[in-house]
Amino acid sequence: ELIPPPYRTNIPEKNLEYLRKIKGLCDENGTTLLLVKIPVHRTAIDYGSSWTRARHDAVVRAAKEVGVDFLDLNYVHGLDLDWETDTQDGGVHLNHRGAEKVTDYLADFLVKYYDLEPVQSDYFDSKIADHDGLIRAARINTSRPLEH
């Protein structure tokens, strides 16, 4: 009997094999691998491929088995996401506002728990005006209700 995708909780062995390979490359290069799940608000009943507690638990088991960290942003406090204004579709995909909130949280998390320091980047600084222009355009575009 086939199990419908929303309730399937086993991670295929091929996926685990590649996770082990990625972990090995990180180890060889002195890098720590962190798996991150971006938050989603919709349930598997509403949106068939959505995140479930069973899927979370499967990734926790896989991360433990492979020896990597896992951060599920569905279970953290402090993101203050508004699912109507920070996603483009009511809770499945973040828009620019939601992405900024998640990025800020993740940056703070990495600095706090992974001993990283913010780095000044001339390349980043040279692109900031383009970035800000795109953000302004996105804000204008998403300030109006989307029509279906």
XYZ file of N, CA, C and O in Angstrom:
592
model
N 0.850 -1.185 0.000
C 0.000 0.000 0.000
C 0.892 1.245 0.000
O 1.839 1.345 0.766
N 0.582 2.185 -0.863
C 1.360 3.420 -0.950
C 0.936 4.390 0.144
O -0.250 4.538 0.427
N 1.913 5.045 0.720
C 1.644 6.063 1.736
C 1.611 7.410 1.021
O 2.533 7.731 0.281
N 0.547 8.208 1.197
C 0.496 9.519 0.529
C 1.687 10.382 0.933
O 2.135 10.343 2.091
N 2.236 11.184 0.007
C 3.429 11.986 0.287
C 3.393 12.830 1.554
O 4.386 12.881 2.261
N 2.255 13.460 1.925
C 2.310 14.292 3.127
C 2.657 13.522 4.402
O 3.114 14.094 5.370
N 2.434 12.206 4.398
C 2.634 11.447 5.621
C 3.856 10.542 5.560
O 4.145 9.833 6.498
N 4.554 10.540 4.436
C 5.766 9.743 4.300
C 6.843 10.378 5.195
O 7.067 11.573 5.148
N 7.487 9.556 6.020
C 8.445 10.129 6.969
C 9.838 9.532 6.870
O 10.732 9.979 7.568
N 10.031 8.542 6.040
C 11.368 7.973 5.896
C 12.152 8.748 4.853
O 11.651 9.010 3.759
N 13.381 9.080 5.196
C 14.245 9.757 4.240
C 14.921 8.678 3.403
O 15.521 7.753 3.959
N 14.818 8.753 2.074
C 15.415 7.721 1.225
C 16.915 7.563 1.477
O 17.626 8.538 1.735
N 17.389 6.346 1.399
C 18.808 6.048 1.652
C 19.717 6.846 0.725
O 20.786 7.278 1.140
N 19.306 7.052 -0.514
C 20.125 7.836 -1.459
C 20.325 9.261 -0.934
O 21.415 9.822 -1.031
N 19.284 9.859 -0.360
C 19.394 11.197 0.212
C 20.365 11.200 1.391
O 21.186 12.119 1.535
N 20.273 10.169 2.244
C 21.193 10.067 3.378
C 22.635 9.881 2.901
O 23.566 10.435 3.484
N 22.805 9.122 1.825
C 24.140 8.916 1.262
C 24.749 10.252 0.827
O 25.912 10.544 1.119
N 23.965 11.075 0.160
C 24.472 12.381 -0.267
C 24.696 13.313 0.925
O 25.648 14.099 0.932
N 23.856 13.231 1.928
C 24.075 14.025 3.133
C 25.401 13.639 3.787
O 26.170 14.500 4.208
N 25.683 12.343 3.840
C 26.973 11.877 4.396
C 28.145 12.407 3.566
O 29.173 12.806 4.116
N 28.001 12.409 2.247
C 29.066 12.918 1.378
C 29.294 14.413 1.602
O 30.441 14.866 1.666
N 28.205 15.156 1.708
C 28.326 16.599 1.962
C 28.991 16.835 3.314
O 29.875 17.682 3.447
N 28.571 16.069 4.316
C 29.185 16.179 5.651
C 30.673 15.873 5.575
O 31.501 16.570 6.173
N 31.052 14.846 4.815
C 32.457 14.505 4.650
C 33.246 15.635 4.013
O 34.371 15.950 4.442
N 32.705 16.262 2.986
C 33.371 17.397 2.349
C 33.532 18.561 3.331
O 34.569 19.225 3.355
N 32.498 18.796 4.126
C 32.586 19.858 5.147
C 33.696 19.537 6.146
O 34.502 20.409 6.485
N 33.751 18.287 6.597
C 34.789 17.882 7.548
C 36.182 18.060 6.951
O 37.088 18.572 7.608
N 36.344 17.645 5.693
C 37.638 17.775 5.024
C 38.080 19.228 4.912
O 39.284 19.510 4.881
N 37.122 20.137 4.841
C 37.433 21.550 4.651
C 37.243 22.391 5.913
O 37.232 23.619 5.843
N 37.096 21.716 7.057
C 36.989 22.432 8.325
C 35.754 23.292 8.452
O 35.784 24.345 9.091
N 34.659 22.845 7.869
C 33.411 23.602 7.873
C 32.326 22.808 8.604
O 32.264 21.593 8.491
N 31.482 23.505 9.320
C 30.370 22.868 10.014
C 29.129 22.948 9.144
O 28.783 24.014 8.634
N 28.448 21.830 8.984
C 27.219 21.783 8.207
C 26.024 21.993 9.130
O 25.906 21.354 10.171
N 25.153 22.890 8.731
C 23.922 23.164 9.466
C 22.756 23.004 8.503
O 22.680 23.699 7.491
N 21.844 22.090 8.799
C 20.611 21.950 8.033
C 19.596 22.932 8.590
O 19.436 23.039 9.809
N 18.921 23.652 7.717
C 17.943 24.658 8.143
C 16.632 24.428 7.406
O 16.624 24.270 6.181
N 15.532 24.413 8.147
C 14.199 24.358 7.555
C 13.579 25.733 7.674
O 13.413 26.270 8.769
N 13.269 26.320 6.517
C 12.631 27.627 6.486
C 11.170 27.446 6.935
O 10.520 26.462 6.585
N 10.627 28.396 7.697
C 9.280 28.207 8.239
C 8.184 28.177 7.176
O 8.285 28.830 6.142
N 7.162 27.405 7.474
C 5.977 27.294 6.621
C 4.763 27.218 7.545
O 4.838 26.644 8.629
N 3.667 27.800 7.121
C 2.481 27.870 7.970
C 1.382 26.906 7.537
O 0.549 26.509 8.334
N 1.383 26.536 6.277
C 0.323 25.681 5.749
C 0.529 24.239 6.205
O 1.646 23.778 6.350
N -0.556 23.536 6.387
C -0.482 22.144 6.818
C -0.440 21.210 5.609
O -0.751 21.605 4.489
N -0.068 19.973 5.864
C -0.020 18.971 4.799
C -1.399 18.726 4.204
O -1.527 18.360 3.035
N -2.438 18.943 4.976
C -3.799 18.770 4.456
C -4.111 19.880 3.447
O -4.690 19.640 2.403
N -3.662 21.118 3.756
C -3.887 22.250 2.859
C -2.970 22.208 1.643
O -3.342 22.623 0.560
N -1.753 21.764 1.872
C -0.704 21.867 0.855
C 0.108 20.585 0.944
O 0.931 20.419 1.840
N -0.139 19.656 0.045
C 0.344 18.287 0.127
C 1.802 18.066 0.458
O 2.155 17.098 1.114
N 2.686 18.954 0.021
C 4.106 18.715 0.290
C 4.606 19.526 1.478
O 5.802 19.701 1.659
N 3.699 20.019 2.288
C 4.087 20.874 3.397
C 4.817 20.100 4.494
O 4.846 18.875 4.516
N 5.379 20.835 5.398
C 6.159 20.305 6.502
C 5.235 19.747 7.568
O 4.187 20.321 7.852
N 5.632 18.640 8.161
C 4.859 18.045 9.254
C 5.802 17.748 10.413
O 7.024 17.722 10.245
N 5.227 17.471 11.565
C 6.042 17.086 12.727
C 6.782 15.776 12.441
O 7.927 15.594 12.838
N 6.140 14.864 11.730
C 6.787 13.593 11.389
C 7.992 13.827 10.484
O 9.038 13.179 10.641
N 7.874 14.745 9.550
C 9.023 15.070 8.688
C 10.130 15.726 9.503
O 11.305 15.438 9.303
N 9.758 16.606 10.400
C 10.739 17.218 11.294
C 11.494 16.129 12.055
O 12.728 16.147 12.110
N 10.763 15.207 12.647
C 11.385 14.142 13.429
C 12.310 13.283 12.569
O 13.375 12.855 13.033
N 11.921 13.031 11.315
C 12.775 12.244 10.418
C 14.086 12.959 10.142
O 15.162 12.338 10.130
N 14.040 14.271 9.952
C 15.272 15.026 9.709
C 16.116 15.083 10.981
O 17.344 14.976 10.921
N 15.479 15.203 12.131
C 16.224 15.166 13.396
C 16.991 13.846 13.509
O 18.177 13.831 13.847
N 16.320 12.736 13.209
C 16.988 11.420 13.273
C 18.148 11.345 12.277
O 19.238 10.874 12.617
N 17.920 11.811 11.061
C 18.966 11.768 10.032
C 20.145 12.649 10.424
O 21.309 12.245 10.273
N 19.867 13.833 10.924
C 20.941 14.742 11.331
C 21.771 14.128 12.454
O 23.007 14.194 12.443
N 21.092 13.505 13.405
C 21.793 12.844 14.508
C 22.655 11.699 13.984
O 23.815 11.545 14.375
N 22.092 10.889 13.083
C 22.822 9.750 12.524
C 24.082 10.198 11.773
O 25.144 9.593 11.902
N 23.966 11.277 11.005
C 25.078 11.752 10.190
C 26.024 12.643 11.002
O 27.188 12.799 10.636
N 25.528 13.203 12.093
C 26.369 14.050 12.932
C 26.394 15.499 12.503
O 27.436 16.158 12.531
N 25.224 16.009 12.084
C 25.120 17.416 11.704
C 24.042 18.083 12.546
O 23.179 17.418 13.121
N 24.096 19.389 12.616
C 23.095 20.162 13.339
C 21.895 20.419 12.439
O 22.009 20.478 11.211
N 20.737 20.611 13.074
C 19.502 20.898 12.342
C 18.740 21.980 13.087
O 18.468 21.858 14.278
N 18.396 23.030 12.371
C 17.613 24.135 12.923
C 16.304 24.221 12.148
O 16.299 24.534 10.957
N 15.209 23.934 12.816
C 13.890 24.023 12.206
C 13.260 25.332 12.665
O 12.849 25.466 13.821
N 13.191 26.286 11.757
C 12.684 27.611 12.108
C 11.178 27.642 12.332
O 10.630 28.671 12.699
N 10.516 26.506 12.142
C 9.101 26.423 12.502
C 8.917 26.369 14.013
O 7.822 26.604 14.512
N 9.983 26.036 14.738
C 9.885 25.824 16.187
C 10.732 26.807 16.987
O 11.152 26.498 18.085
N 10.975 27.986 16.434
C 11.732 28.990 17.180
C 10.820 30.185 17.470
O 9.844 30.431 16.757
N 11.160 30.904 18.510
C 10.436 32.123 18.855
C 11.280 33.312 18.437
O 12.499 33.240 18.422
N 10.630 34.391 18.100
C 11.360 35.602 17.780
C 11.366 35.970 16.303
O 11.881 37.018 15.946
N 10.808 35.124 15.450
C 10.755 35.481 14.033
C 9.668 36.515 13.749
O 9.789 37.321 12.838
N 8.604 36.467 14.516
C 7.481 37.407 14.366
C 6.982 37.489 12.928
O 6.746 38.575 12.396
N 6.814 36.328 12.297
C 6.297 36.314 10.931
C 4.788 36.543 10.925
O 4.071 36.007 11.759
N 4.340 37.353 10.005
C 2.916 37.542 9.742
C 2.649 36.781 8.451
O 3.109 37.176 7.379
N 1.921 35.684 8.544
C 1.761 34.789 7.401
C 1.013 35.431 6.247
O 1.139 34.981 5.106
N 0.262 36.477 6.506
C -0.452 37.165 5.421
C 0.432 38.178 4.705
O 0.307 38.360 3.501
N 1.317 38.852 5.442
C 2.132 39.896 4.808
C 3.580 39.487 4.560
O 4.273 40.138 3.793
N 4.052 38.413 5.199
C 5.453 37.999 5.051
C 5.612 36.794 4.121
O 6.706 36.272 3.958
N 4.491 36.347 3.541
C 4.547 35.268 2.553
C 3.763 35.709 1.331
O 2.896 36.586 1.422
N 4.069 35.091 0.215
C 3.370 35.487 -1.007
C 2.096 34.698 -1.234
O 1.315 35.024 -2.122
N 1.882 33.669 -0.407
C 0.760 32.777 -0.667
C 0.082 32.284 0.610
O -0.425 31.181 0.665
N 0.112 33.106 1.641
C -0.597 32.749 2.866
C 0.101 31.741 3.751
O -0.524 31.155 4.620
N 1.390 31.506 3.531
C 2.109 30.666 4.480
C 3.009 29.596 3.924
O 3.578 28.830 4.692
N 3.197 29.514 2.605
C 4.061 28.471 2.060
C 5.420 29.021 1.639
O 6.455 28.450 1.963
N 5.438 30.143 0.933
C 6.692 30.718 0.435
C 6.862 32.139 0.977
O 5.969 32.979 0.817
N 8.019 32.402 1.574
C 8.299 33.733 2.092
C 8.444 34.733 0.954
O 8.980 34.406 -0.100
N 7.987 35.960 1.191
C 8.287 37.045 0.270
C 9.496 37.798 0.819
O 10.157 37.328 1.756
N 9.808 38.963 0.251
C 11.011 39.691 0.681
C 10.956 40.073 2.158
O 11.970 40.026 2.846
N 9.770 40.425 2.669
C 9.679 40.797 4.093
C 9.963 39.597 4.989
O 10.710 39.685 5.961
N 9.350 38.459 4.672
C 9.589 37.248 5.449
C 11.033 36.792 5.328
O 11.645 36.365 6.315
N 11.594 36.891 4.121
C 12.990 36.490 3.913
C 13.941 37.362 4.722
O 14.930 36.863 5.277
N 13.651 38.652 4.819
C 14.495 39.536 5.635
C 14.451 39.128 7.107
O 15.486 39.088 7.777
N 13.266 38.822 7.614
C 13.139 38.420 9.015
C 13.888 37.117 9.285
O 14.611 36.990 10.282
N 13.733 36.145 8.388
C 14.410 34.858 8.561
C 15.924 35.037 8.434
O 16.691 34.476 9.225
N 16.362 35.830 7.466
C 17.795 36.072 7.282
C 18.402 36.745 8.505
O 19.484 36.360 8.968
N 17.723 37.742 9.045
C 18.224 38.420 10.247
C 18.325 37.444 11.416
O 19.311 37.437 12.156
N 17.294 36.618 11.606
C 17.317 35.636 12.690
C 18.464 34.658 12.500
O 19.213 34.360 13.433
N 18.611 34.143 11.288
C 19.650 33.161 11.011
C 21.044 33.769 11.187
O 21.942 33.118 11.743
N 21.242 35.003 10.763
C 22.537 35.669 10.949
C 22.864 35.774 12.437
O 23.990 35.461 12.855
N 21.892 36.204 13.234
C 22.119 36.304 14.678
C 22.410 34.932 15.281
O 23.275 34.793 16.146
N 21.689 33.916 14.834
C 21.893 32.548 15.319
C 23.315 32.070 15.019
O 23.992 31.497 15.883
N 23.776 32.299 13.803
C 25.118 31.851 13.409
C 26.207 32.570 14.203
O 27.185 31.955 14.625
N 26.026 33.858 14.426
C 27.001 34.605 15.224
C 27.020 34.087 16.658
O 28.080 33.866 17.238
N 25.836 33.831 17.222
C 25.735 33.415 18.617
C 26.214 31.986 18.854
O 26.955 31.719 19.801
N 25.799 31.044 17.997
C 26.055 29.635 18.273
C 27.201 29.020 17.467
O 27.634 27.915 17.769
N 27.674 29.716 16.456
C 28.737 29.156 15.628
C 29.985 30.021 15.623
O 30.853 29.864 14.785
N 30.038 30.948 16.552
C 31.237 31.758 16.736
C 31.666 32.481 15.463
O 32.857 32.615 15.190
N 30.708 32.902 14.669
C 31.019 33.646 13.455
C 31.013 35.135 13.756
O 30.273 35.606 14.606
N 31.815 35.845 13.028
C 31.871 37.296 13.150
C 31.356 37.912 11.854
O 31.649 37.412 10.773
N 30.618 39.011 11.960
C 30.216 39.707 10.729
C 31.457 40.138 9.956
O 32.471 40.516 10.538
N 31.376 40.065 8.637
C 32.517 40.401 7.781
C 32.118 41.537 6.860
O 31.038 41.528 6.282
N 33.001 42.511 6.721
C 32.794 43.605 5.783
C 33.164 43.110 4.387
O 34.203 42.476 4.206
N 32.322 43.374 3.406
C 32.566 42.903 2.046
C 32.453 44.051 1.064
O 31.388 44.653 0.917
N 33.551 44.361 0.392
C 33.515 45.418 -0.622
C 32.549 45.051 -1.745
O 31.840 45.900 -2.271
N 32.530 43.767 -2.127
C 31.622 43.327 -3.179
C 30.174 43.550 -2.753
O 29.370 44.103 -3.508
N 29.836 43.132 -1.537
C 28.478 43.332 -1.034
C 28.137 44.816 -1.004
O 27.064 45.224 -1.448
N 29.058 45.619 -0.488
C 28.815 47.055 -0.408
C 28.560 47.660 -1.788
O 27.748 48.566 -1.940
N 29.250 47.136 -2.816
C 29.073 47.666 -4.173
C 27.709 47.299 -4.751
O 27.239 47.937 -5.686
N 27.064 46.272 -4.215
C 25.774 45.812 -4.726
C 24.585 46.284 -3.894
O 23.439 46.031 -4.254
N 24.842 46.970 -2.794
C 23.765 47.324 -1.875
C 22.735 48.258 -2.510
O 21.536 48.130 -2.259
N 23.178 49.181 -3.364
C 22.224 50.094 -4.008
C 21.275 49.312 -4.927
O 20.071 49.578 -4.952
N 21.812 48.340 -5.670
C 20.959 47.507 -6.532
C 19.967 46.723 -5.674
O 18.779 46.632 -6.006
N 20.457 46.153 -4.584
C 19.608 45.384 -3.667
C 18.486 46.255 -3.122
O 17.313 45.868 -3.127
N 18.839 47.446 -2.652
C 17.830 48.333 -2.077
C 16.776 48.719 -3.109
O 15.587 48.823 -2.790
N 17.193 48.910 -4.361
C 16.242 49.222 -5.430
C 15.274 48.076 -5.666
O 14.077 48.291 -5.852
N 15.794 46.861 -5.664
C 14.930 45.690 -5.842
C 13.955 45.536 -4.683
O 12.782 45.183 -4.882
N 14.424 45.791 -3.484
C 13.545 45.699 -2.311
C 12.441 46.747 -2.388
O 11.275 46.460 -2.115
N 12.801 47.984 -2.785
C 11.768 49.026 -2.929
C 10.717 48.594 -3.949
O 9.521 48.744 -3.724
N 11.167 48.038 -5.080
C 10.234 47.585 -6.113
C 9.358 46.453 -5.584
O 8.148 46.418 -5.844
N 9.938 45.538 -4.835
C 9.165 44.424 -4.276
C 8.136 44.928 -3.282
O 7.005 44.429 -3.246
N 8.506 45.917 -2.494
C 7.558 46.459 -1.510
C 6.381 47.132 -2.202
O 5.240 46.996 -1.771
N 6.664 47.860 -3.271
C 5.583 48.504 -4.022
C 4.686 47.446 -4.629
O 3.471 47.508 -4.539
N 5.290 46.422 -5.212
C 4.545 45.370 -5.884
C 3.677 44.571 -4.920
O 2.589 44.149 -5.276
N 4.149 44.327 -3.698
C 3.391 43.512 -2.756
C 2.564 44.338 -1.785
O 1.932 43.776 -0.906
N 2.561 45.650 -1.931
C 1.728 46.458 -1.040
C 0.275 46.445 -1.484
O -0.604 46.833 -0.744
N 0.024 45.984 -2.708
C -1.340 45.846 -3.207
C -1.774 44.393 -3.045
O -0.970 43.488 -3.208
N -3.039 44.149 -2.776
C -3.508 42.759 -2.701
C -3.303 42.049 -4.035
O -3.510 42.640 -5.098
N -2.885 40.790 -3.975
C -2.697 40.010 -5.183
C -4.048 39.531 -5.685
O -4.895 39.108 -4.906
N -4.240 39.591 -7.014
C -5.485 39.115 -7.593
C -5.263 37.722 -8.150
O -4.212 37.419 -8.678
N -6.264 36.883 -8.038
C -6.160 35.521 -8.575
C -6.797 35.434 -9.932
O -7.775 35.936 -10.243
